[in-house]
């Protein structure tokens, strides 16, 4: 017996569940297929559990900055308690997500989906048909293809460590590498971060990345550039990380060298859907080569950062397409942030892009260590870089480095989105002294 649906969603992460719920609310018969954890990577083994660990790390960092400044403290991370706190949260996610979908009348199917033809999927012994299919299968960590790769662990393993090793080595120079380095270092591990060239976090301003690296180094993280790792060897209960003129012993090795879209085992080849390690090739309507098959979030090779808010935005857009909207997708301003020590965030026109078009853009750098927001908590690396469109005389992009960068970038996102001028901001009272009130002083430099 073949069960027929209006839409089948493959993947029950933030994008898939959002799309399925919205379509069901509009009266469609919907099924959603998941072969792993319901809820997807973000709440189970990604951004949410990472932020739970980071909460303790951030509190320790702020307390350390105030040590001897009116706060008597000897802080340390109790990893076992912190991990128990994390697991109390994550253990509820998958069953809770599954139950929520089922209670809303969405057919939930456990297993691996594989296309039989453009409208037909096999999930185990079950065959289902759909007028529309949404691929939302997410990403998985990439493993370096080197000798001894079986000894490499990933962020998934890190976020579920029973205990923090005395020493760890992280391979990579992106978001995940810097976030894990900050957490592990604060938890007491001796951390080595190795990047194959000398430009980590290349999407972010070089000046702010250097400041972040300097701060991590001061916190005890050894950052090694221009080393190509070629082998990992087992060495009793430890490992040796070997590369060009490099040989280091460490308790654990984590690969944080990017992620691969989970679309290569869906049978897309046989139905004419093009894809790569970056995801399904999509057009301006998030359609694949087969028009009724869409891809969203981490599964789509769309020209935006792979972030949970983007996944939700694309899911809602595709719902509109299925229901009859034919407008091309237009992405809003999307802030991005690295939860390291300190935090690094940006939004809008990047500093890198502005420096390539100096006729149109100007970049103004504002050091803020002496501003009350940061002076009161003794932060040492506090900088904002504003990108100003000379023609509009408005801020169109920003990058922030501080322990408050997550709050600051959200305020700036709203102001940039709505085109606020310096005069507009000056006429908006903010509670003082706060991160928000600092916006007025930043805008005065325009």
CSV table of C-alpha atoms in Angstrom, one decimal:
chain,number,residue,atom,x,y,z
A,1,UNK,CA,0.0,0.0,0.0
A,2,UNK,CA,1.3,3.4,-1.0
A,3,UNK,CA,0.4,6.3,1.2
A,4,UNK,CA,0.0,9.6,-0.6
A,5,UNK,CA,0.7,13.1,0.8
A,6,UNK,CA,0.6,16.7,-0.3
A,7,UNK,CA,4.1,17.3,1.0
A,8,UNK,CA,6.8,15.0,2.4
A,9,UNK,CA,9.6,16.6,4.4
A,10,UNK,CA,12.9,14.7,4.8
A,11,UNK,CA,14.6,15.8,8.0
A,12,UNK,CA,13.1,16.9,11.3
A,13,UNK,CA,15.4,19.7,12.2
A,14,UNK,CA,14.4,23.4,12.7
A,15,UNK,CA,13.8,23.8,8.9
A,16,UNK,CA,11.9,20.6,8.4
A,17,UNK,CA,9.7,20.9,11.5
A,18,UNK,CA,8.9,24.5,10.7
A,19,UNK,CA,7.8,23.7,7.1
A,20,UNK,CA,5.8,20.6,8.1
A,21,UNK,CA,3.9,22.5,10.9
A,22,UNK,CA,3.1,25.5,8.7
A,23,UNK,CA,1.9,23.3,5.8
A,24,UNK,CA,-0.2,21.2,8.1
A,25,UNK,CA,-1.8,24.4,9.6
A,26,UNK,CA,-2.8,25.3,6.0
A,27,UNK,CA,-4.7,22.1,5.6
A,28,UNK,CA,-2.2,19.9,3.8
A,29,UNK,CA,-1.6,16.2,4.4
A,30,UNK,CA,2.0,16.2,5.5
A,31,UNK,CA,4.5,13.5,6.5
A,32,UNK,CA,8.0,14.1,7.9
A,33,UNK,CA,10.8,11.5,7.8
A,34,UNK,CA,13.7,11.4,10.3
A,35,UNK,CA,16.4,8.7,10.6
A,36,UNK,CA,18.3,10.2,13.6
A,37,UNK,CA,17.3,12.6,16.4
A,38,UNK,CA,14.0,14.5,16.1
A,39,UNK,CA,14.7,18.2,16.3
A,40,UNK,CA,17.9,18.0,14.3
A,41,UNK,CA,21.5,19.0,15.1
A,42,UNK,CA,20.9,22.5,16.6
A,43,UNK,CA,19.0,21.5,19.7
A,44,UNK,CA,20.4,18.0,20.1
A,45,UNK,CA,24.1,18.3,19.4
A,46,UNK,CA,24.8,21.8,18.1
A,47,UNK,CA,24.0,25.4,19.0
A,48,UNK,CA,21.7,24.8,22.0
A,49,UNK,CA,23.9,22.4,24.0
A,50,UNK,CA,27.0,24.4,23.0
A,51,UNK,CA,25.4,27.5,24.5
A,52,UNK,CA,24.5,25.6,27.7
A,53,UNK,CA,28.2,24.8,28.1
A,54,UNK,CA,29.2,28.3,27.1
A,55,UNK,CA,26.9,29.8,29.7
A,56,UNK,CA,29.2,28.5,32.5
A,57,UNK,CA,32.3,29.4,30.5
A,58,UNK,CA,31.1,33.0,30.0
A,59,UNK,CA,30.2,33.4,33.7
A,60,UNK,CA,33.7,32.2,34.6
A,61,UNK,CA,35.3,34.5,32.1
A,62,UNK,CA,33.4,37.5,33.5
A,63,UNK,CA,34.2,36.6,37.0
A,64,UNK,CA,37.9,36.2,36.2
A,65,UNK,CA,37.9,39.7,34.7
A,66,UNK,CA,36.6,41.0,38.0
A,67,UNK,CA,38.9,39.1,40.2
A,68,UNK,CA,40.6,41.6,42.5
A,69,UNK,CA,38.3,44.3,41.4
A,70,UNK,CA,35.7,43.8,44.1
A,71,UNK,CA,35.0,40.1,43.5
A,72,UNK,CA,36.7,37.5,45.6
A,73,UNK,CA,36.6,34.3,43.6
A,74,UNK,CA,38.4,31.2,42.6
A,75,UNK,CA,36.3,29.9,39.7
A,76,UNK,CA,36.6,26.5,38.0
A,77,UNK,CA,34.4,24.6,35.7
A,78,UNK,CA,32.9,21.4,37.1
A,79,UNK,CA,32.6,19.5,33.8
A,80,UNK,CA,30.6,16.6,35.2
A,81,UNK,CA,27.9,19.0,36.6
A,82,UNK,CA,28.0,21.1,33.4
A,83,UNK,CA,27.5,18.0,31.2
A,84,UNK,CA,24.7,16.7,33.4
A,85,UNK,CA,23.0,20.1,33.0
A,86,UNK,CA,23.4,19.8,29.2
A,87,UNK,CA,22.1,16.3,29.1
A,88,UNK,CA,19.0,17.2,31.2
A,89,UNK,CA,18.2,19.6,28.4
A,90,UNK,CA,19.0,17.5,25.3
A,91,UNK,CA,17.3,14.3,26.5
A,92,UNK,CA,13.9,15.9,26.2
A,93,UNK,CA,14.4,17.3,22.7
A,94,UNK,CA,14.0,14.3,20.4
A,95,UNK,CA,10.9,12.8,22.1
A,96,UNK,CA,9.4,16.2,22.7
A,97,UNK,CA,9.8,17.2,19.0
A,98,UNK,CA,8.4,13.9,17.8
A,99,UNK,CA,5.4,14.1,20.1
A,100,UNK,CA,4.7,17.7,19.1
A,101,UNK,CA,4.6,16.8,15.4
A,102,UNK,CA,2.5,13.8,15.9
A,103,UNK,CA,0.0,15.6,18.2
A,104,UNK,CA,-0.4,18.2,15.5
A,105,UNK,CA,-1.5,15.5,13.0
A,106,UNK,CA,1.7,15.3,11.0
A,107,UNK,CA,2.6,11.7,10.0
A,108,UNK,CA,6.0,11.0,11.5
A,109,UNK,CA,8.1,8.3,9.9
A,110,UNK,CA,11.4,6.9,11.4
A,111,UNK,CA,14.0,5.7,8.9
A,112,UNK,CA,16.1,6.7,5.9
A,113,UNK,CA,14.3,8.1,2.9
A,114,UNK,CA,15.4,7.2,-0.6
A,115,UNK,CA,13.9,8.4,-3.9
A,116,UNK,CA,12.4,5.8,-6.2
A,117,UNK,CA,11.2,8.4,-8.7
A,118,UNK,CA,10.6,12.1,-8.4
A,119,UNK,CA,7.4,11.7,-6.5
A,120,UNK,CA,8.0,8.4,-4.7
A,121,UNK,CA,10.1,7.6,-1.6
A,122,UNK,CA,11.0,4.4,0.1
A,123,UNK,CA,11.6,4.5,3.9
A,124,UNK,CA,12.5,1.0,4.9
A,125,UNK,CA,9.7,-1.2,3.7
A,126,UNK,CA,7.3,1.7,3.5
A,127,UNK,CA,6.5,3.5,0.2
A,128,UNK,CA,5.1,7.0,0.1
A,129,UNK,CA,4.2,9.5,-2.6
A,130,UNK,CA,4.1,13.3,-2.5
A,131,UNK,CA,3.1,16.1,-4.7
A,132,UNK,CA,6.0,18.1,-3.2
A,133,UNK,CA,9.1,17.1,-1.3
A,134,UNK,CA,11.2,19.3,1.0
A,135,UNK,CA,14.8,18.2,1.7
A,136,UNK,CA,16.0,19.4,5.1
A,137,UNK,CA,18.5,16.8,6.1
A,138,UNK,CA,21.2,19.1,7.5
A,139,UNK,CA,24.9,18.7,7.7
A,140,UNK,CA,27.4,16.3,9.2
A,141,UNK,CA,31.0,17.0,10.3
A,142,UNK,CA,33.7,16.5,7.7
A,143,UNK,CA,36.5,14.2,8.6
A,144,UNK,CA,40.0,14.8,7.2
A,145,UNK,CA,41.1,12.1,4.8
A,146,UNK,CA,44.4,11.4,6.4
A,147,UNK,CA,46.2,8.4,7.9
A,148,UNK,CA,44.7,7.6,11.3
A,149,UNK,CA,41.4,9.5,10.6
A,150,UNK,CA,39.6,6.9,12.7
A,151,UNK,CA,41.1,8.5,15.7
A,152,UNK,CA,39.6,11.9,14.9
A,153,UNK,CA,36.5,13.0,16.9
A,154,UNK,CA,34.1,15.8,16.1
A,155,UNK,CA,32.1,18.5,17.7
A,156,UNK,CA,29.3,15.9,18.4
A,157,UNK,CA,31.8,14.0,20.5
A,158,UNK,CA,33.1,17.1,22.3
A,159,UNK,CA,29.6,18.3,23.3
A,160,UNK,CA,29.0,14.9,25.0
A,161,UNK,CA,32.4,14.3,26.7
A,162,UNK,CA,32.0,12.6,30.1
A,163,UNK,CA,35.1,14.4,31.3
A,164,UNK,CA,37.4,17.1,29.9
A,165,UNK,CA,40.8,15.7,29.0
A,166,UNK,CA,44.0,17.3,30.2
A,167,UNK,CA,45.0,18.2,26.7
A,168,UNK,CA,43.1,18.4,23.4
A,169,UNK,CA,44.1,19.3,19.8
A,170,UNK,CA,41.6,20.9,17.5
A,171,UNK,CA,42.1,20.9,13.7
A,172,UNK,CA,40.4,23.7,11.9
A,173,UNK,CA,40.1,27.5,11.8
A,174,UNK,CA,36.3,28.2,11.5
A,175,UNK,CA,33.4,28.8,13.9
A,176,UNK,CA,33.4,25.4,15.6
A,177,UNK,CA,37.2,25.3,16.1
A,178,UNK,CA,37.2,28.6,17.9
A,179,UNK,CA,34.1,27.9,20.0
A,180,UNK,CA,35.4,24.5,21.2
A,181,UNK,CA,38.8,26.0,21.9
A,182,UNK,CA,37.3,28.7,24.2
A,183,UNK,CA,35.1,26.2,26.0
A,184,UNK,CA,37.9,23.6,26.5
A,185,UNK,CA,40.4,26.1,27.7
A,186,UNK,CA,38.1,27.6,30.2
A,187,UNK,CA,37.3,24.1,31.4
A,188,UNK,CA,40.9,23.6,32.2
A,189,UNK,CA,42.3,21.7,29.2
A,190,UNK,CA,45.5,22.6,27.5
A,191,UNK,CA,44.3,23.4,24.0
A,192,UNK,CA,46.2,23.5,20.7
A,193,UNK,CA,44.3,24.8,17.7
A,194,UNK,CA,45.9,24.0,14.3
A,195,UNK,CA,45.0,25.7,11.0
A,196,UNK,CA,46.4,24.8,7.6
A,197,UNK,CA,47.0,28.5,6.6
A,198,UNK,CA,47.4,31.8,8.4
A,199,UNK,CA,43.9,33.2,7.9
A,200,UNK,CA,41.3,31.6,10.2
A,201,UNK,CA,37.7,32.9,10.2
A,202,UNK,CA,38.3,34.4,6.8
A,203,UNK,CA,34.8,35.7,6.5
A,204,UNK,CA,35.4,38.1,9.4
A,205,UNK,CA,37.6,41.2,9.6
A,206,UNK,CA,41.3,40.3,9.8
A,207,UNK,CA,41.9,42.9,12.5
A,208,UNK,CA,39.3,41.5,14.8
A,209,UNK,CA,40.2,37.9,14.2
A,210,UNK,CA,43.8,38.7,15.2
A,211,UNK,CA,42.5,40.3,18.4
A,212,UNK,CA,40.4,37.2,19.1
A,213,UNK,CA,43.4,35.0,18.5
A,214,UNK,CA,45.5,37.2,20.8
A,215,UNK,CA,42.9,36.9,23.6
A,216,UNK,CA,42.7,33.1,23.3
A,217,UNK,CA,46.4,32.9,23.4
A,218,UNK,CA,46.5,34.9,26.6
A,219,UNK,CA,43.9,32.5,28.0
A,220,UNK,CA,46.3,29.6,27.3
A,221,UNK,CA,45.3,28.4,23.8
A,222,UNK,CA,48.2,27.5,21.6
A,223,UNK,CA,47.3,28.6,18.1
A,224,UNK,CA,49.5,27.1,15.3
A,225,UNK,CA,49.2,28.4,11.8
A,226,UNK,CA,50.5,27.0,8.4
A,227,UNK,CA,50.6,23.4,9.5
A,228,UNK,CA,49.1,20.7,7.2
A,229,UNK,CA,48.3,17.7,9.4
A,230,UNK,CA,49.0,14.4,7.6
A,231,UNK,CA,48.6,11.8,10.2
A,232,UNK,CA,47.2,10.9,13.7
A,233,UNK,CA,48.9,8.1,15.5
A,234,UNK,CA,47.7,6.2,18.6
A,235,UNK,CA,50.2,6.5,21.4
A,236,UNK,CA,49.1,4.3,24.4
A,237,UNK,CA,46.1,6.2,25.8
A,238,UNK,CA,47.0,9.3,23.9
A,239,UNK,CA,47.6,10.4,20.3
A,240,UNK,CA,50.3,12.1,18.2
A,241,UNK,CA,49.3,14.7,15.7
A,242,UNK,CA,51.8,14.8,12.9
A,243,UNK,CA,52.3,17.2,10.0
A,244,UNK,CA,54.9,19.3,8.1
A,245,UNK,CA,57.6,19.9,10.7
A,246,UNK,CA,55.0,19.2,13.5
A,247,UNK,CA,54.6,16.4,16.0
A,248,UNK,CA,52.5,16.9,19.1
A,249,UNK,CA,51.2,14.5,21.8
A,250,UNK,CA,47.6,15.1,23.0
A,251,UNK,CA,44.8,13.3,24.8
A,252,UNK,CA,42.2,13.8,22.2
A,253,UNK,CA,42.0,15.1,18.6
A,254,UNK,CA,38.9,16.9,17.3
A,255,UNK,CA,38.3,17.7,13.6
A,256,UNK,CA,36.5,21.0,13.1
A,257,UNK,CA,37.2,21.4,9.4
A,258,UNK,CA,33.8,22.1,8.0
A,259,UNK,CA,30.6,20.1,7.4
A,260,UNK,CA,29.1,18.1,4.5
A,261,UNK,CA,25.4,18.2,3.4
A,262,UNK,CA,23.5,15.0,4.2
A,263,UNK,CA,22.1,14.7,0.6
A,264,UNK,CA,24.4,12.2,-0.9
A,265,UNK,CA,22.5,9.1,0.2
A,266,UNK,CA,19.0,10.1,-0.9
A,267,UNK,CA,19.1,8.7,-4.4
A,268,UNK,CA,19.1,12.2,-6.1
A,269,UNK,CA,21.4,11.0,-8.9
A,270,UNK,CA,18.7,8.7,-10.3
A,271,UNK,CA,16.0,11.4,-10.4
A,272,UNK,CA,18.2,14.2,-12.0
A,273,UNK,CA,18.8,16.4,-9.0
A,274,UNK,CA,22.2,18.0,-8.9
A,275,UNK,CA,24.0,18.4,-5.6
A,276,UNK,CA,27.5,18.7,-4.1
A,277,UNK,CA,29.0,18.5,-0.6
A,278,UNK,CA,27.5,22.0,-0.1
A,279,UNK,CA,24.0,20.8,-0.6
A,280,UNK,CA,21.3,20.5,-3.3
A,281,UNK,CA,21.7,23.0,-6.1
A,282,UNK,CA,18.7,25.4,-5.9
A,283,UNK,CA,17.4,28.3,-7.9
A,284,UNK,CA,15.9,31.6,-6.6
A,285,UNK,CA,12.8,29.7,-5.5
A,286,UNK,CA,14.8,27.1,-3.6
A,287,UNK,CA,13.8,24.5,-6.2
A,288,UNK,CA,16.1,21.8,-7.3
A,289,UNK,CA,16.4,20.7,-10.9
A,290,UNK,CA,13.1,18.9,-10.3
A,291,UNK,CA,10.7,21.8,-9.6
A,292,UNK,CA,8.5,20.1,-7.0
A,293,UNK,CA,11.6,19.1,-4.9
A,294,UNK,CA,12.9,21.9,-2.7
A,295,UNK,CA,15.9,22.1,-0.4
A,296,UNK,CA,16.2,24.4,2.6
A,297,UNK,CA,18.6,25.2,5.4
A,298,UNK,CA,21.8,23.3,5.6
A,299,UNK,CA,20.7,21.0,2.8
A,300,UNK,CA,20.5,23.8,0.2
A,301,UNK,CA,23.5,25.1,-1.6
A,302,UNK,CA,22.1,28.6,-1.1
A,303,UNK,CA,24.5,31.7,-1.0
A,304,UNK,CA,24.1,32.4,2.8
A,305,UNK,CA,25.6,31.2,6.0
A,306,UNK,CA,24.3,27.9,7.3
A,307,UNK,CA,22.5,29.1,10.4
A,308,UNK,CA,19.4,28.0,12.3
A,309,UNK,CA,17.6,31.4,11.7
A,310,UNK,CA,18.3,31.0,8.0
A,311,UNK,CA,16.9,27.5,8.0
A,312,UNK,CA,13.7,28.7,9.5
A,313,UNK,CA,13.5,31.6,7.1
A,314,UNK,CA,14.0,29.4,4.0
A,315,UNK,CA,11.4,26.9,5.4
A,316,UNK,CA,8.8,29.5,5.7
A,317,UNK,CA,9.6,30.8,2.2
A,318,UNK,CA,9.2,27.4,0.6
A,319,UNK,CA,5.9,26.9,2.4
A,320,UNK,CA,4.8,30.1,0.6
A,321,UNK,CA,6.0,28.7,-2.7
A,322,UNK,CA,4.1,25.5,-2.3
A,323,UNK,CA,1.0,27.4,-1.4
A,324,UNK,CA,1.2,29.6,-4.5
A,325,UNK,CA,3.6,32.5,-3.9
A,326,UNK,CA,5.9,32.9,-6.9
A,327,UNK,CA,8.3,35.6,-5.7
A,328,UNK,CA,12.0,35.0,-5.7
A,329,UNK,CA,13.6,34.7,-2.3
A,330,UNK,CA,15.2,37.8,-0.8
A,331,UNK,CA,17.3,37.3,2.2
A,332,UNK,CA,17.2,39.8,5.1
A,333,UNK,CA,20.2,41.0,7.1
A,334,UNK,CA,21.5,37.9,8.9
A,335,UNK,CA,23.8,38.4,11.9
A,336,UNK,CA,26.5,35.7,12.5
A,337,UNK,CA,28.3,35.1,15.7
A,338,UNK,CA,31.2,33.1,17.1
A,339,UNK,CA,30.7,32.2,20.8
A,340,UNK,CA,34.4,32.2,21.7
A,341,UNK,CA,36.3,34.3,24.3
A,342,UNK,CA,35.4,37.0,23.5
A,343,UNK,CA,32.5,36.8,21.0
A,344,UNK,CA,32.9,37.9,17.4
A,345,UNK,CA,29.9,38.9,15.4
A,346,UNK,CA,29.0,40.7,12.1
A,347,UNK,CA,26.0,41.7,10.0
A,348,UNK,CA,25.3,43.4,6.7
A,349,UNK,CA,28.0,44.6,4.3
A,350,UNK,CA,31.2,43.0,5.6
A,351,UNK,CA,34.4,44.8,6.3
A,352,UNK,CA,36.1,42.5,3.8
A,353,UNK,CA,33.8,43.6,1.1
A,354,UNK,CA,34.0,47.3,2.1
A,355,UNK,CA,37.8,47.2,1.8
A,356,UNK,CA,37.4,46.0,-1.8
A,357,UNK,CA,35.2,49.0,-2.7
A,358,UNK,CA,36.6,52.0,-1.0
A,359,UNK,CA,34.9,54.4,-3.4
A,360,UNK,CA,31.5,53.4,-2.0
A,361,UNK,CA,32.3,52.3,1.5
A,362,UNK,CA,34.2,53.6,4.5
A,363,UNK,CA,35.2,51.5,7.5
A,364,UNK,CA,35.5,53.2,10.9
A,365,UNK,CA,37.1,51.3,13.8
A,366,UNK,CA,36.0,52.2,17.3
A,367,UNK,CA,38.0,50.8,20.3
A,368,UNK,CA,35.7,50.7,23.3
A,369,UNK,CA,37.8,49.4,26.2
A,370,UNK,CA,37.3,52.7,28.0
A,371,UNK,CA,33.5,52.9,27.6
A,372,UNK,CA,31.7,52.3,30.8
A,373,UNK,CA,29.9,49.1,29.6
A,374,UNK,CA,33.3,47.4,29.2
A,375,UNK,CA,35.4,49.3,31.7
A,376,UNK,CA,33.2,48.2,34.5
A,377,UNK,CA,33.8,44.5,33.7
A,378,UNK,CA,37.5,45.1,32.7
A,379,UNK,CA,37.3,43.7,29.2
A,380,UNK,CA,40.6,44.1,27.2
A,381,UNK,CA,39.6,43.4,23.6
A,382,UNK,CA,36.6,45.5,22.7
A,383,UNK,CA,36.2,46.8,19.2
A,384,UNK,CA,33.4,47.7,16.7
A,385,UNK,CA,34.0,48.2,13.0
A,386,UNK,CA,31.2,50.1,11.2
A,387,UNK,CA,30.8,50.0,7.4
A,388,UNK,CA,29.4,53.2,6.1
A,389,UNK,CA,27.8,53.7,2.7
A,390,UNK,CA,29.2,57.1,1.6
A,391,UNK,CA,26.3,57.7,-0.8
A,392,UNK,CA,23.6,57.1,1.8
A,393,UNK,CA,25.7,58.3,4.8
A,394,UNK,CA,24.3,55.4,6.8
A,395,UNK,CA,25.7,52.3,8.5
A,396,UNK,CA,25.2,49.3,6.3
A,397,UNK,CA,27.4,46.7,8.1
A,398,UNK,CA,29.1,46.1,11.4
A,399,UNK,CA,31.5,43.7,13.1
A,400,UNK,CA,31.8,43.5,16.9
A,401,UNK,CA,34.4,41.9,19.2
A,402,UNK,CA,33.5,41.7,22.9
A,403,UNK,CA,31.7,39.7,25.5
A,404,UNK,CA,28.6,41.6,24.7
A,405,UNK,CA,28.9,41.2,20.9
A,406,UNK,CA,25.8,39.0,20.7
A,407,UNK,CA,23.6,41.8,22.1
A,408,UNK,CA,25.3,44.6,20.2
A,409,UNK,CA,25.0,42.8,16.8
A,410,UNK,CA,21.2,42.3,17.3
A,411,UNK,CA,20.7,46.0,18.0
A,412,UNK,CA,22.8,46.9,14.9
A,413,UNK,CA,20.9,44.4,12.8
A,414,UNK,CA,17.6,46.2,13.5
A,415,UNK,CA,19.1,49.7,12.9
A,416,UNK,CA,20.7,48.6,9.6
A,417,UNK,CA,17.6,46.8,8.4
A,418,UNK,CA,15.4,49.9,8.9
A,419,UNK,CA,18.0,52.4,7.6
A,420,UNK,CA,18.4,54.4,10.8
A,421,UNK,CA,20.6,57.5,10.4
A,422,UNK,CA,22.8,59.0,13.1
A,423,UNK,CA,20.1,61.6,13.7
A,424,UNK,CA,17.4,58.9,14.1
A,425,UNK,CA,19.5,57.0,16.6
A,426,UNK,CA,20.3,60.2,18.6
A,427,UNK,CA,16.6,60.9,19.0
A,428,UNK,CA,16.0,57.4,20.4
A,429,UNK,CA,16.5,57.3,24.2
A,430,UNK,CA,18.0,54.1,25.6
A,431,UNK,CA,18.5,53.0,29.2
A,432,UNK,CA,22.0,54.1,30.3
A,433,UNK,CA,24.5,52.7,30.8
A,434,UNK,CA,23.8,49.6,28.7
A,435,UNK,CA,25.0,47.9,25.6
A,436,UNK,CA,22.1,49.5,23.8
A,437,UNK,CA,22.9,53.0,24.8
A,438,UNK,CA,26.4,52.5,23.4
A,439,UNK,CA,24.7,52.5,19.9
A,440,UNK,CA,24.1,56.3,20.2
A,441,UNK,CA,27.9,56.9,20.7
A,442,UNK,CA,28.8,54.6,17.9
A,443,UNK,CA,26.5,56.4,15.5
A,444,UNK,CA,27.9,59.8,16.4
A,445,UNK,CA,31.1,59.0,14.5
A,446,UNK,CA,29.3,58.8,11.1
